[in-house]
Each structure stands twice: as structure tokens, then as C-alpha cells.
CSV table of C-alpha atoms and ligand atoms in Angstrom, one decimal:
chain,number,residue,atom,x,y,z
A,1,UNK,CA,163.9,-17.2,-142.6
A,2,UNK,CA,160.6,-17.0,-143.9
A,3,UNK,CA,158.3,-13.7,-143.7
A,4,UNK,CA,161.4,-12.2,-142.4
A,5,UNK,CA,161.3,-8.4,-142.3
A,6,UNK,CA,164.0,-6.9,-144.7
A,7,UNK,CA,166.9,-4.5,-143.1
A,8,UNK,CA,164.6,-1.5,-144.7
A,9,UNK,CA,161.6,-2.9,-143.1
A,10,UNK,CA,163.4,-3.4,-139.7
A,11,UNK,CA,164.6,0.3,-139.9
A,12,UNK,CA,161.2,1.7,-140.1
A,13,UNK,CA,160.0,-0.2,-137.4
A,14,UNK,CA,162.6,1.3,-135.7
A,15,UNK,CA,162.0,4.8,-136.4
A,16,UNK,CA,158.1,4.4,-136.1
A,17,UNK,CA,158.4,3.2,-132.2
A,18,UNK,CA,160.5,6.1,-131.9
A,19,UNK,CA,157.9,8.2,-133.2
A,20,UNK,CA,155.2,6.2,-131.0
A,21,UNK,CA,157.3,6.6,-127.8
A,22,UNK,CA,158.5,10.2,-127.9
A,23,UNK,CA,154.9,11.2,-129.2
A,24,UNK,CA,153.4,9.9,-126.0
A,25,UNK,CA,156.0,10.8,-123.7
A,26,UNK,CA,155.2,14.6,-125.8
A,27,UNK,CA,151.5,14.1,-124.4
A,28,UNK,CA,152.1,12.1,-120.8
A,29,UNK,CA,153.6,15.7,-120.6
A,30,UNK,CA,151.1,17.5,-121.6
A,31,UNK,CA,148.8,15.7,-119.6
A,32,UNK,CA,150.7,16.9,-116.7
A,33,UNK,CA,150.3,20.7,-117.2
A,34,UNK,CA,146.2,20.1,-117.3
A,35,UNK,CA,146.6,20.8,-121.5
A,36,UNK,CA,144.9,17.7,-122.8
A,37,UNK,CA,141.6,16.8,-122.5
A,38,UNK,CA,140.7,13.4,-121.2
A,39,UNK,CA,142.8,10.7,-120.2
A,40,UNK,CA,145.6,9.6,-122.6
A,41,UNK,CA,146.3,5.8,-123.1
A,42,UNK,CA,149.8,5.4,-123.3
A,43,UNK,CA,151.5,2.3,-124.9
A,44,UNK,CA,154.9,2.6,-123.4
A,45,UNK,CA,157.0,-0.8,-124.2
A,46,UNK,CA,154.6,-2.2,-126.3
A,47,UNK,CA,155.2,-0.4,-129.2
A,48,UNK,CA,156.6,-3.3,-131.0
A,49,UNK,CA,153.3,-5.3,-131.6
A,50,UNK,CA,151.1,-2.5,-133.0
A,51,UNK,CA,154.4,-1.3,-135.4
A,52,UNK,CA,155.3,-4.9,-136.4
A,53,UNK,CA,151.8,-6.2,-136.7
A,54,UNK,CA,151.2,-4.0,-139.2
A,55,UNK,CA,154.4,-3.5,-141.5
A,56,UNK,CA,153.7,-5.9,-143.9
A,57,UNK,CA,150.1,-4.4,-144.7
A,58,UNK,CA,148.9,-2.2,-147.3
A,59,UNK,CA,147.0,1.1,-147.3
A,60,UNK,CA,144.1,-1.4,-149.3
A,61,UNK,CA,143.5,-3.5,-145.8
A,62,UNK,CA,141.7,-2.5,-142.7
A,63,UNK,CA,142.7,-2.1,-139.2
A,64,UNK,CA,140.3,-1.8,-136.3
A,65,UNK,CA,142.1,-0.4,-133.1
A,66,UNK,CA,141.4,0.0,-129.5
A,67,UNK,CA,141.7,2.6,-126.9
A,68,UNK,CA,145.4,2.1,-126.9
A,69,UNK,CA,146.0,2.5,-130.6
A,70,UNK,CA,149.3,4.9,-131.1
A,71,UNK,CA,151.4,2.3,-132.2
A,72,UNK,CA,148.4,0.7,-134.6
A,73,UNK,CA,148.1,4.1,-136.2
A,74,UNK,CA,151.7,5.5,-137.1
A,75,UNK,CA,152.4,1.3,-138.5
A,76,UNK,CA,149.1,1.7,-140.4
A,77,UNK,CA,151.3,4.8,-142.0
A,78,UNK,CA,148.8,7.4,-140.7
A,79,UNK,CA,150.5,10.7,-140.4
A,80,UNK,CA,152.0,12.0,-136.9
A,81,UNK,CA,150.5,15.5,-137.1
A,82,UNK,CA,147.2,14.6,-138.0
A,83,UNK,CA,147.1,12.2,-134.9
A,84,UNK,CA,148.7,15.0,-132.8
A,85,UNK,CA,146.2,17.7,-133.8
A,86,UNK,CA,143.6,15.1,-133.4
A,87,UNK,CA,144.5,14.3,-130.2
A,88,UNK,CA,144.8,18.0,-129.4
A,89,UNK,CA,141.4,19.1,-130.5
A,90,UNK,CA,142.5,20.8,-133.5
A,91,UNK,CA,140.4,21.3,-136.6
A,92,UNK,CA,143.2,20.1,-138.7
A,93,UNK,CA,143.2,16.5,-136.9
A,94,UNK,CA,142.2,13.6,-138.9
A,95,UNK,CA,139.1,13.9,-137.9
A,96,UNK,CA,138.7,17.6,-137.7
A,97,UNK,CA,139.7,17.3,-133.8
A,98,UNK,CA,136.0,15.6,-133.0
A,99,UNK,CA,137.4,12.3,-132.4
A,100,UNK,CA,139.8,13.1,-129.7
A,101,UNK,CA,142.5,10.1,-129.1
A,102,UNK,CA,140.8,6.9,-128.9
A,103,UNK,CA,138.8,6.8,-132.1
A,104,UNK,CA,141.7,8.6,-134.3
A,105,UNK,CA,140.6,7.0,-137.6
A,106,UNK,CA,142.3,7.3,-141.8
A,107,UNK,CA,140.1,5.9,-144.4
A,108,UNK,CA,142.3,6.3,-147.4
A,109,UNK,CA,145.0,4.6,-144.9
A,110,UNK,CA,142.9,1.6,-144.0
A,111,UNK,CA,142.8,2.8,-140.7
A,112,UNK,CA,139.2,2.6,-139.4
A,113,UNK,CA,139.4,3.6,-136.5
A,114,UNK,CA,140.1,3.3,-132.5
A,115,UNK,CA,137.2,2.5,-130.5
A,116,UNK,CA,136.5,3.4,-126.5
A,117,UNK,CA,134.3,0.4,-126.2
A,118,UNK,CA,136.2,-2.6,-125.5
A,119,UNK,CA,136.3,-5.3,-127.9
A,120,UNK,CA,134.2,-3.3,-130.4
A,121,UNK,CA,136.8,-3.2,-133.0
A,122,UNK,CA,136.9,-7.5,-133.6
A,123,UNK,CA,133.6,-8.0,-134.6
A,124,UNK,CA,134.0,-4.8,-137.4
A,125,UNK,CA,137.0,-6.4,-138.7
A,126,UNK,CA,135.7,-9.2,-139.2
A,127,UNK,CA,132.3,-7.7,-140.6
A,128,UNK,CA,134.9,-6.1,-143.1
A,129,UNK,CA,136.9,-9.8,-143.6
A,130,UNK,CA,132.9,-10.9,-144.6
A,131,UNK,CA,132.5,-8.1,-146.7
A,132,UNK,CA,136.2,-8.8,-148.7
A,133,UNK,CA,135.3,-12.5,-149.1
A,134,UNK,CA,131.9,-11.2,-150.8
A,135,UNK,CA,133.8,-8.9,-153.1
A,136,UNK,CA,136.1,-11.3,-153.7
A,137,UNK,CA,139.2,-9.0,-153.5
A,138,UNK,CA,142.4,-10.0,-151.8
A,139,UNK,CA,142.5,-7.4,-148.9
A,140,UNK,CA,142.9,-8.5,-145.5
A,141,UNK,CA,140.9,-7.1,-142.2
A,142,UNK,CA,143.5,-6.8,-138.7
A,143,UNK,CA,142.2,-6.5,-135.8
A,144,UNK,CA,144.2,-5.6,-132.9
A,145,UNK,CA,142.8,-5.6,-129.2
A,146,UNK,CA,143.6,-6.3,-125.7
A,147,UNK,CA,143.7,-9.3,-122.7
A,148,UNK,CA,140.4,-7.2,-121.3
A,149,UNK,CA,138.5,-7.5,-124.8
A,150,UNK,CA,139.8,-11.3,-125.4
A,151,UNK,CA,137.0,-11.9,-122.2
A,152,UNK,CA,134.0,-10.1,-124.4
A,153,UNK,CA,131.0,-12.7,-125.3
A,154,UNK,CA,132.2,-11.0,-128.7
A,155,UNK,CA,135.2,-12.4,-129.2
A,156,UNK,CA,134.3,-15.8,-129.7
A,157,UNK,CA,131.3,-14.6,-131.7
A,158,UNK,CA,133.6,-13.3,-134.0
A,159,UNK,CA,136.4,-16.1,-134.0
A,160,UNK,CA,133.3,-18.6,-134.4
A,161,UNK,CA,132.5,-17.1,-137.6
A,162,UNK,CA,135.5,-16.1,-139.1
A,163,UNK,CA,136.7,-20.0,-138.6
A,164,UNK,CA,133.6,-21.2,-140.2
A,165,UNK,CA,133.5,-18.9,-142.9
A,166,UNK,CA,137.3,-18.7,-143.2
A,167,UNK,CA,137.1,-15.0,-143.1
A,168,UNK,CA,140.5,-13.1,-144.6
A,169,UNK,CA,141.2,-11.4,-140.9
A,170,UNK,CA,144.1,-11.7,-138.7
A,171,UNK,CA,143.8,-11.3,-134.8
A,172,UNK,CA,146.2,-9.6,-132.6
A,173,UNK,CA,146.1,-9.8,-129.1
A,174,UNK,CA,148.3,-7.4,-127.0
A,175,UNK,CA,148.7,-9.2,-123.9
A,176,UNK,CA,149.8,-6.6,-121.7
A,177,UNK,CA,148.8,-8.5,-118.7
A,178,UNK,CA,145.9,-6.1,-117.5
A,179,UNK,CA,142.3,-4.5,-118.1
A,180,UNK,CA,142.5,-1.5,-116.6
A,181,UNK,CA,143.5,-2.6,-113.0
A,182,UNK,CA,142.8,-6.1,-113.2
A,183,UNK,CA,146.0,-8.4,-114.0
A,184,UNK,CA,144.7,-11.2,-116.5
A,185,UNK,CA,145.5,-13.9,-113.9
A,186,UNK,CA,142.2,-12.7,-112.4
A,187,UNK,CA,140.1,-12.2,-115.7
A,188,UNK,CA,140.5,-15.6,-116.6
A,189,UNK,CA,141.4,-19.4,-116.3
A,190,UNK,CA,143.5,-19.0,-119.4
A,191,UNK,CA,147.4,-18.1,-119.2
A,192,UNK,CA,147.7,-18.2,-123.0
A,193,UNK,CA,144.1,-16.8,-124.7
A,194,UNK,CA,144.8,-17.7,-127.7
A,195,UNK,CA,144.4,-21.6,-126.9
A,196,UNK,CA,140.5,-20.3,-127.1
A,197,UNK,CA,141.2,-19.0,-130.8
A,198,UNK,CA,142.6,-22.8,-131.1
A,199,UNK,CA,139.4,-24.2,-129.7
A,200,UNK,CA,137.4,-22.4,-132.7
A,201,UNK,CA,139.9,-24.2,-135.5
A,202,UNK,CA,142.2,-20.8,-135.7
A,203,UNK,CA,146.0,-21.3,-136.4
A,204,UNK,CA,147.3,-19.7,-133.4
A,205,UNK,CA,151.1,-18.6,-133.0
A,206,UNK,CA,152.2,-16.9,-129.3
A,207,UNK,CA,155.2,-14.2,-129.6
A,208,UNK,CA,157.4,-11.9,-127.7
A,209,UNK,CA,155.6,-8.9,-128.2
A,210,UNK,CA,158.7,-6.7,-127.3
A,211,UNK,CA,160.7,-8.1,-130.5
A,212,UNK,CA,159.4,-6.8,-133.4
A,213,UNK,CA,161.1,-9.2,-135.6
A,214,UNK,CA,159.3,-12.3,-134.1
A,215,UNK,CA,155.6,-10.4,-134.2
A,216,UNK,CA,156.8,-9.7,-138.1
A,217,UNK,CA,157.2,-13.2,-138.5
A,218,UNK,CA,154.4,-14.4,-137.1
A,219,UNK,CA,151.7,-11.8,-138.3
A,220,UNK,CA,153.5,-12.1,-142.1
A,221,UNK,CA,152.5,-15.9,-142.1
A,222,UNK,CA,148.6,-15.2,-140.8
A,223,UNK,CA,148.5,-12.6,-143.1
A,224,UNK,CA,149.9,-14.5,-146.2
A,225,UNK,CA,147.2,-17.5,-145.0
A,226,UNK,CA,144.3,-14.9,-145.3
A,227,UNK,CA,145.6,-13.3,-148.2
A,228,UNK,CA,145.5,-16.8,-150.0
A,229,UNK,CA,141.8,-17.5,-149.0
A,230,UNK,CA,142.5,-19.8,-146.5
A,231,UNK,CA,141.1,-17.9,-143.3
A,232,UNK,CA,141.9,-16.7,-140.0
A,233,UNK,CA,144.7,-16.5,-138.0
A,234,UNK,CA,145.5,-15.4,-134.6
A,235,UNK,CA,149.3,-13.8,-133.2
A,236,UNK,CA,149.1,-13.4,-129.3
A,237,UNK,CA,151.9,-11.2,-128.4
A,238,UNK,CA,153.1,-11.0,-124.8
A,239,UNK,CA,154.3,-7.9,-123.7
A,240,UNK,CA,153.5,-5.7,-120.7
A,241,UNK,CA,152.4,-2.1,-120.1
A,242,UNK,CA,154.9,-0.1,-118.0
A,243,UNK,CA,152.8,3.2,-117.6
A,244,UNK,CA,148.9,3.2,-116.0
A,245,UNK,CA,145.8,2.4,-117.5
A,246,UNK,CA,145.9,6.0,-118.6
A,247,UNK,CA,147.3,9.1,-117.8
A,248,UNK,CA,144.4,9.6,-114.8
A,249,UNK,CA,145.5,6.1,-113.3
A,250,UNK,CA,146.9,6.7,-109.7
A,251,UNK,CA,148.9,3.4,-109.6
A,252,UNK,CA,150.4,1.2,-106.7
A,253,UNK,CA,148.6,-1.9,-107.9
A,254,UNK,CA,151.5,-3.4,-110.6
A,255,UNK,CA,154.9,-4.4,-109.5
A,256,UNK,CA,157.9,-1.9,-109.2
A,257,UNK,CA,160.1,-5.3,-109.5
A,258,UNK,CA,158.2,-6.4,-112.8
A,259,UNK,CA,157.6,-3.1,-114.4
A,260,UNK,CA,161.8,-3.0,-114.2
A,261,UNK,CA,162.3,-6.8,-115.5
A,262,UNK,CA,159.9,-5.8,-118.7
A,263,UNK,CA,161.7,-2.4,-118.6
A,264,UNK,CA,165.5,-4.1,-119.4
A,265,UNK,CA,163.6,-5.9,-122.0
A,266,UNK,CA,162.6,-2.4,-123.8
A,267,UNK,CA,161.2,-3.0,-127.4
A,268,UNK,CA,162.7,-0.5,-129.1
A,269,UNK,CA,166.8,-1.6,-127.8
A,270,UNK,CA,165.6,-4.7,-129.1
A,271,UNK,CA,164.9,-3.4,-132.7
A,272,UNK,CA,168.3,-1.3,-132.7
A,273,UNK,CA,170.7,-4.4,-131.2
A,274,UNK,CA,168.8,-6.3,-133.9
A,275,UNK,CA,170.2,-3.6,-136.5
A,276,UNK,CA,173.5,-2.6,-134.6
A,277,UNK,CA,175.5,-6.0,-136.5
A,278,UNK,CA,174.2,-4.7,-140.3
A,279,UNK,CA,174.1,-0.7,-139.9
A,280,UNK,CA,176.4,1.3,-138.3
A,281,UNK,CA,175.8,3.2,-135.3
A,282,UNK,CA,176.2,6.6,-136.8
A,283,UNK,CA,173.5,5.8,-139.3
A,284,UNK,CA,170.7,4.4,-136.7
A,285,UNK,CA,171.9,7.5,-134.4
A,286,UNK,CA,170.7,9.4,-137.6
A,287,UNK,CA,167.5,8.0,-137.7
A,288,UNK,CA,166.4,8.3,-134.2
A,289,UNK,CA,167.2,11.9,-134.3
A,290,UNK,CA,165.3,12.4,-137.4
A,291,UNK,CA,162.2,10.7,-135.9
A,292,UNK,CA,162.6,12.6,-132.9
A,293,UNK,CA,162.7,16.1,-134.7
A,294,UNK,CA,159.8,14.9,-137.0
A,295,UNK,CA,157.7,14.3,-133.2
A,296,UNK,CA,158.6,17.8,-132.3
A,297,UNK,CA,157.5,19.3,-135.4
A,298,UNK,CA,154.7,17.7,-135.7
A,299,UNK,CA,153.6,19.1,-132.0
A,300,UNK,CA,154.5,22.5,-132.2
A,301,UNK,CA,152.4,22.5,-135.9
A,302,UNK,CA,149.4,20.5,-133.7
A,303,UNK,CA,149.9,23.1,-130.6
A,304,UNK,CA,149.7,26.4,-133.3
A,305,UNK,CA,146.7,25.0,-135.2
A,306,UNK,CA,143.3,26.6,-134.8
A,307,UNK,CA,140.5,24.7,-132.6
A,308,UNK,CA,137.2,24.0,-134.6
A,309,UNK,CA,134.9,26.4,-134.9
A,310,UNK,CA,131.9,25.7,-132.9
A,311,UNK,CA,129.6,25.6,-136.5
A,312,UNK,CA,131.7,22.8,-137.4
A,313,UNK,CA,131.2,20.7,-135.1
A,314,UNK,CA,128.6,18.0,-136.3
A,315,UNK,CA,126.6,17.7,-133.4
A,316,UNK,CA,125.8,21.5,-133.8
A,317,UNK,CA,124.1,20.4,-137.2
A,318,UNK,CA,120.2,18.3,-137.9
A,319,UNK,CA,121.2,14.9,-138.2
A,320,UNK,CA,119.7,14.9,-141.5
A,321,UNK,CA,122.3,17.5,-142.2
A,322,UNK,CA,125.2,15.8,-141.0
A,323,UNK,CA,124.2,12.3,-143.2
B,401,TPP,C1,132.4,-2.5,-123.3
B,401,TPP,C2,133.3,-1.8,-122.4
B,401,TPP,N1,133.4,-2.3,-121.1
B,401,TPP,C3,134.2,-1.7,-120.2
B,401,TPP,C4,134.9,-0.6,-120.6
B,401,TPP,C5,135.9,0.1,-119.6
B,401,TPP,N2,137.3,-0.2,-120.0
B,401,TPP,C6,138.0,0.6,-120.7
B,401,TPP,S1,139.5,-0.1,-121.1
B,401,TPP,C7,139.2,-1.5,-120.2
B,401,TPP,C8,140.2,-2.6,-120.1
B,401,TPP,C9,140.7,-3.0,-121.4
B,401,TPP,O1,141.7,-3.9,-121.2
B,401,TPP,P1,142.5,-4.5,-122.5
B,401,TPP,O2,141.5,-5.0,-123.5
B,401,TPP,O3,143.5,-5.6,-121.9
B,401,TPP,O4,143.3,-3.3,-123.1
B,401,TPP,P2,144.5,-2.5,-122.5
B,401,TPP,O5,143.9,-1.3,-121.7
B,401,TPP,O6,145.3,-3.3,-121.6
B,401,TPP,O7,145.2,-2.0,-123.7
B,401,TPP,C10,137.9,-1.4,-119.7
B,401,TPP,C11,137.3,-2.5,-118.9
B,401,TPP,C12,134.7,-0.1,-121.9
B,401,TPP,N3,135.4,1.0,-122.3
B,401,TPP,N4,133.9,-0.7,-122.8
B,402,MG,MG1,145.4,-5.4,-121.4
């Protein structure tokens, strides 16, 4: 089929939501003992849409994330201890351990950056979309954000423009059913938001966000369109988020019943059952262990690394300094 991913490609979507899950589950830990600072946003069982969604991109195109941006980072190839040791503070994080988990950010990877402030991260990829189309270079601007953010004034600012202009980007919408609390059924009108993107002109496609295979497919084609010049596209992905809002959130307000229907439907079974008729067992057992060793050494390296010193620290510096 076309835009399929190859058995390589499908392997290390595999292995990176292995990575994703057991690096999370390493800080939902963590976060239990009082040693992380600030909440953590967990993206348990939907790691498929941030892994898939960006496999078929190159280091050459950007990627603005969210607050929930694990599974955007380690697809966008970024590497696992410099996100650990970011999130932990260290001065040997990506971002020297100032940026803490939500705004983990890789230039040289196209990786711009997480951002706390909903929505923020759509109208900068599509700033950067403008600013490919005036270079007149053949990279391609993703933007991946949530149900909550699809409500910002912003949003369809953005999609406005990027249809009008046909603007190389490529919107991804995790659906994961709620902002913060709030399920979407009570954000909005709108079961499906991308019939909005629709409204603007935008070639919309709506996937199972916990099959990796199908978000492939579907991002690969948007991506291809943009590639060629000929503008947006948009991939909602319906998936659901099994832990809190974050690792503060006290609960009691989603479905025990649901959380254990999406939980049967687990993202990363779905990759391996996908594999289990072309590799054998033996081999995929091989790569899950190796992505779970490389989680574990890349924590204990994070954990041993130094904390900034406090002269390093930007904010200690003039501004003028600093620029
Ligand atoms: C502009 C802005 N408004 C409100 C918040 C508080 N806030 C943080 S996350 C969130 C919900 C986001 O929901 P969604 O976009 O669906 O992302 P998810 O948490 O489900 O990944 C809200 C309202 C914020 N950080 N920024
Ligand atoms: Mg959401």
C-alpha cells in the first residue's frame, strides 16, 4: 500500500515506544519518591502518534511539541539521555537542564521545542512552514498538539493561513479525549476536530492513533502533499490517555471501564502483532530488551550527571549578556 512503512521502519517504531514507555514509567517512578521536579506529563498508550507521526521526517524539518512531547522527541531521533538529564535538571541535558520537561528542544534534530503554553507550538510551525515557502527549500514544518489546544482562537488562525498560503506544514492532533480534566465532549460541539481543518480547505484524514502503521500512512501522504508545494494537511489521531493529566493529577474523573477498553487496545502490542507474521519472536524479544537496557543506561548516566552550576544558569547573567 502506499506510504506504507517498511519492516525496518516498523521495527523502530517499535523499539522507540518502548523507549517512550519505559522512560516514563522510569520517571512516573521517580516522581513517586519526591525526585523530580514539577509534574511530569506522561503519554502512556499514545505513544504511537508522536513515534509514527514523525518516522518518515528528516533531521532538515521542524517539529513543534506540546507539554506532552516524549513520544514527539525520541521519533524526532533526539537522544534518550539528553531528554533524561534534561528532565532531571542536569547540566548535560539538551538544554543544559534549564528547560526541564516540557520545552526539551534539539536544533540540529529539527526539534524545536515543547512548549507549556497550550497551542503555542501551531502557530510557530507554521511561522516556520512561511519561512520554508520563502526560502524556497523543500523542508516541511509538523506540528503536533492536543484536543485542549484544537479550542485555541489560534488554531484557526494558523489553519486559515497555512490553507491560503498553502504553507508546507502538517497538523497532528492527538485526540486523547481530554484537556486536563475536561473530556472533549464538553470542550466542544465537534466529535471529529478536524472537520474544522476541512472547513479552512485542509485535506483532513482521521486515524487510530494506537496503530502506528495507519498514523504512518496517513501522516506520509500529508507530508508527501507539503513536500510537493501543494500545502497543508491535517491527521487527527484518536487515541486516549490512560495515566492523569500529570503525575500531580489525583484522578477519579475518567472511566476505570474505558481506561481498560483503550488499555486491551495498547499501541505498542499492536506494533509487535503487526511484526510477529514477518520477524520472529526471538528477534523482536531482542529488541525490546535492548531498548529497555538502553532506558536504564541512559537514567543511571542522567541520575550520576552533575546539576548546573548556579553561574550557568542564564538568568544569573545581564540580558545583554545572555543575547
Ligand atoms: C494558554 C494556556 N492555557 C491553559 C493552560 C493550562 N493547561 C495546561 S495543559 C492543558 C490542557 C491541554 O489539553 P490538550 O491540548 O488536549 O493536551 P493533553 O494534555 O491532552 O496532551 C491546559 C488547559 C496552559 N498551559 N496554557
Ligand atoms: Mg487532550
Amino acid at each position: 500500500m502506499k506510504n506504507s512503512p517498511s519492516l525496518d521502519d516498523q521495527v523502530e517504531m517499535y523499539r522507540k515506544m518502548i523507549l517512550v514507555r519505559r522512560l516514563e514509567e522510569a520517571f512516573g517512578a521517580l516522581s513517586k519518591e519526591g525526585k523530580t521536579r514539577g509534574p511530569i506529563h506522561r503519554c502512556d498508550g499514545q505513544e504511537a502518534v508522536g513515534v509514527a507521526a514523525t518516522a518518515m521526517l528528516g533531521a532538515d524539518d521542524y517539529l513543534t511539541s506540546t507539554h506532552r512531547g516524549h513520544a514527539h522527541y525520541v521519533g524526532k531521533g533526539v537522544d534518550l539521555h539528553g531528554i533524561a538529564a534534561e528532565i532531571l535538571g542536569r547540566s548535560t541535558g539538551l538544554c543544559g537542564g534549564r528547560a526541564g520537561h516540557m520545552l526539551v528542544a534539539d536544533v540540529e534534530k529539527g526539534m524545536i521545542g515543547g512548549n507549556a503554553i497550550v497551542g503555542a507550538g501551531i502557530p510557530a510551525a507554521t511561522g516556520m512552514a512561511l519561512s520554508n515557502q520563502v526560502l524556497g527549500n523543500d523542508r516541511v514544518a509538523m506540528t503536533i498538539f492536543g484536543d485542549g489546544a484544537s479550542q485555541t482562537g489560534i488554531w484557526h488562525e494558523s489553519l486559515n493561513m497555512a490553507a491560503l498560503w498553502k504553507l508546507p506544514v502538517v497538523y497532528v492532533l492527538e485526540h486523547n479525549e481530554y484537556g486536563l480534566t475536561v473530556h472533549s465532549s464538553r470542550q466542544g460541539p465537534t466529535e471529529d476536530l478536524s472537520t474544522r481543518a476541512a472547513a479552512y480547505g485542509i485535506p483532513t484524514a482521521i486515524v487510530d492513533g494506537n496503530d502506528a502503521i495507519a498514523v504512518y500512512r496517513a501522516v506520509a501522504e500529508m507530508v508527501d502533499r507539503a513536500r510537493r508545494g501543494e500545502g497543508p494537511g491535517f491527521v487527527e489521531c484518536k487515541t486516549y490517555r490512560w495515566e492523569g493529566f500529570s503525575t500531580s493529577d489525583m484522578g477519579g474523573y475518567q472511566d476505570p471501564e474505558t481506561i481498560a477498553e483503550w488499555k486491551k487496545r495498547d499501541p505498542i502490542e499492536i506494533a509487535r502483532a503487526a511484526l510477529s507474521g514477518h520477524i520472529e519472536d526471538a528477534k523482536l524479544d531482542v529488541v525490546r530488551t535492548q531498548a529497555e537496557e538502553e532506558v536504564q543506561a541512559a537514567m543511571a548516566r542522567a541520575l550520576a550527571d552533575p546539576l548546573p552550576e548556579f553561574e550557568e544558569c542564564a538568568y544569573t547573567r545581564p540580558y545583554s549578556e545572555v543575547l
